[in-house]
Amino acid sequence: MNGKESLIRVEDLKKEFVGVHALNGVSVEIKRGEVVFVVGPSGSGKSTFLRCLNRLEDPTGGHIYFDGVDLMDGKININKHRQKMGMVFQHFNLFPHMTVLKNMTIAPMKLQGTGKEEAEQEAMKLLERVGLADRANAYPSQLSGGQKQRVAIVRALCMKPEVMLFDEPTSALDPEMVGEVLQVMGELAKENMTMVVVTHEMGFAREVAHRVLFMADGQILEEAPPQEFFGNPKNERLKAFLSKVI
Amino acid sequence: MLQELQDKFYLNFIDDNRWAYLTNGLKTTLIVTLFAVLLGIAIGFLVAVVRSTCDKTGKLRILNALCKLYLTVIRGTPVVVQLLIIYFVIFGSVKIDKVFVAILAFGLNSGAYVAEIIRSGIMSIDNGQFEAGRSLGFNYVQTMTYIVLPQALKNVLPALGNEFIVLLKETSVAGYIIRSRTYDAFMPLIAVALIYLVMVLAFSKLLNLLERRLRNSER
Ligand SMILES: Nc1ncnc2c1ncn2[C@@H]1O[C@H](COP(=O)(O)OP(=O)(O)OP(=O)(O)O)[C@@H](O)[C@H]1O
Ligand SMILES: [Mg+2]
């Protein structure tokens, strides 16, 4: 969490689904190397916020500056910028018709022109780091939930992203598999990866986050470093929320 | 009784080299089916991609409307009528190869069914697959090509195989415009039935093998 350089700046972000205001003007700045957690009640707009960051969801208003470029600008090629924003989903979304290795190498090979050998070497290195080198030729259906999510994380890392977005990465896992995924995420955070994490794992947030955002009704009602966020919350909604989840 | 059967057999197949009609008919059926299948796949694939692109992104509205019209007309009228219309109405005033007309009619017909089968396959793929592709930086076409379509096609392979068997059998009605010779019904019809049965069984067997191969690649 060294430099002060801003990587993502969100200004007055709005998203309306037919009749539902999911985001009501969210502004936030995320610095390079910063680990930001987003918590809040169900339906508060956390996923929508995260999915707007790489425009998987098209915002209806506001600006997202990523590395200085306004992603809301119609003239930019969003696919180029998405390559720099890794995303990890609640339900893994591995490609079931490809081996683990192919899952990891297809994007670098097709999008960044990386040679097969180099892409596979890179992928194997990452697999080793998350303890899955022996599963390289397995298909996703042959993996446990925790293994799938670890593969999903390293699949995103293969693109050498500048930020990793996580949407409840452990919510679909059996309890005994949560730890292995959190461990991988913790290591990433230590290596200064910029991370935005939506989660219900409050203990993990307290341990790893540099800053925690509380979201409710499509707005950020409080943001603070974890000690303060959990130890001395100010917003009434946040107090009520914390008393329920902790 | 036996003698009578023998006579009929002789009359229908041997005399006047009539067996040649059968083998020629078989050849024509296979040619028509083969090219109609190819045409049907091409049309069906394009229509399915247009339809699901419109469903997913809201683009290609006009093309989508045309596709819907095509699907409604083709699926709402009998194939024999379509065949006759193409032969007697559309190409009524020009001299044209009947086999070509049959390929065109059955290809157009099959395309509509193939389109809906492939579209259902695309729709059956979890949207998370699509999103995972896009989040890695693949554009719409790449995501479809590398991620969605391979899974969709694999899922609908049995339904596609079934459609081709139907097509193979349907092409027999092309005989209406191609020829009818002897007025004895029994022998030629039984022979034709047997030939179709053998072809369909063989094709089903092939399809089964292919499906098993594909499934093994995933487990
Ligand atoms: N595709 C959609 N169409 C319509 N409404 C949607 C859509 N996606 C989300 N919403 C609505 O937007 C609001 C915010 O949803 P979102 O999924 O962002 O909440 P969340 O904070 O991630 O909740 P959870 O903790 O349950 O995942 C909700 O009211 C939801 O019903
Ligand atoms: Mg959510």
Short mmCIF file of C-alpha atoms in Angstrom, two decimals, chain B residues 21 24-26 28-29 32 80 83-84 87-88 98-99 102 106 167-181 189 192 196:
data_model
loop_
_atom_site.label_atom_id
_atom_site.label_comp_id
_atom_site.label_asym_id
_atom_site.label_seq_id
_atom_site.Cartn_x
_atom_site.Cartn_y
_atom_site.Cartn_z
CA TYR B 21 -34.42 -46.97 -59.70
CA ASN B 24 -30.55 -44.31 -58.03
CA GLY B 25 -33.25 -43.20 -55.64
CA LEU B 26 -31.00 -44.07 -52.74
CA THR B 28 -30.47 -39.11 -54.83
CA THR B 29 -31.79 -39.31 -51.28
CA VAL B 32 -30.26 -34.41 -51.17
CA VAL B 80 -44.29 -31.00 -48.84
CA LEU B 83 -41.28 -28.23 -51.71
CA LEU B 84 -44.15 -27.94 -54.17
CA TYR B 87 -40.78 -26.24 -57.50
CA PHE B 88 -44.04 -25.22 -59.15
CA LYS B 98 -35.18 -31.23 -59.38
CA VAL B 99 -32.43 -32.40 -57.10
CA ALA B 102 -35.10 -30.58 -53.25
CA PHE B 106 -35.14 -29.29 -47.42
CA LEU B 167 -34.58 -34.89 -42.61
CA LEU B 168 -33.20 -38.10 -44.04
CA LYS B 169 -36.65 -39.64 -43.91
CA GLU B 170 -38.45 -36.55 -45.11
CA THR B 171 -36.40 -36.42 -48.26
CA SER B 172 -38.34 -39.49 -49.35
CA VAL B 173 -41.26 -37.24 -50.20
CA ALA B 174 -39.03 -35.67 -52.82
CA GLY B 175 -39.95 -38.80 -54.72
CA TYR B 176 -43.28 -37.10 -55.42
CA ILE B 177 -41.62 -34.73 -57.75
CA ILE B 178 -38.85 -37.06 -58.83
CA ARG B 179 -40.63 -40.20 -60.04
CA SER B 180 -43.22 -42.86 -59.66
CA ARG B 181 -43.00 -45.88 -61.95
CA LEU B 189 -42.29 -49.58 -50.46
CA VAL B 192 -37.55 -48.39 -49.40
CA TYR B 196 -34.25 -46.11 -44.66
#
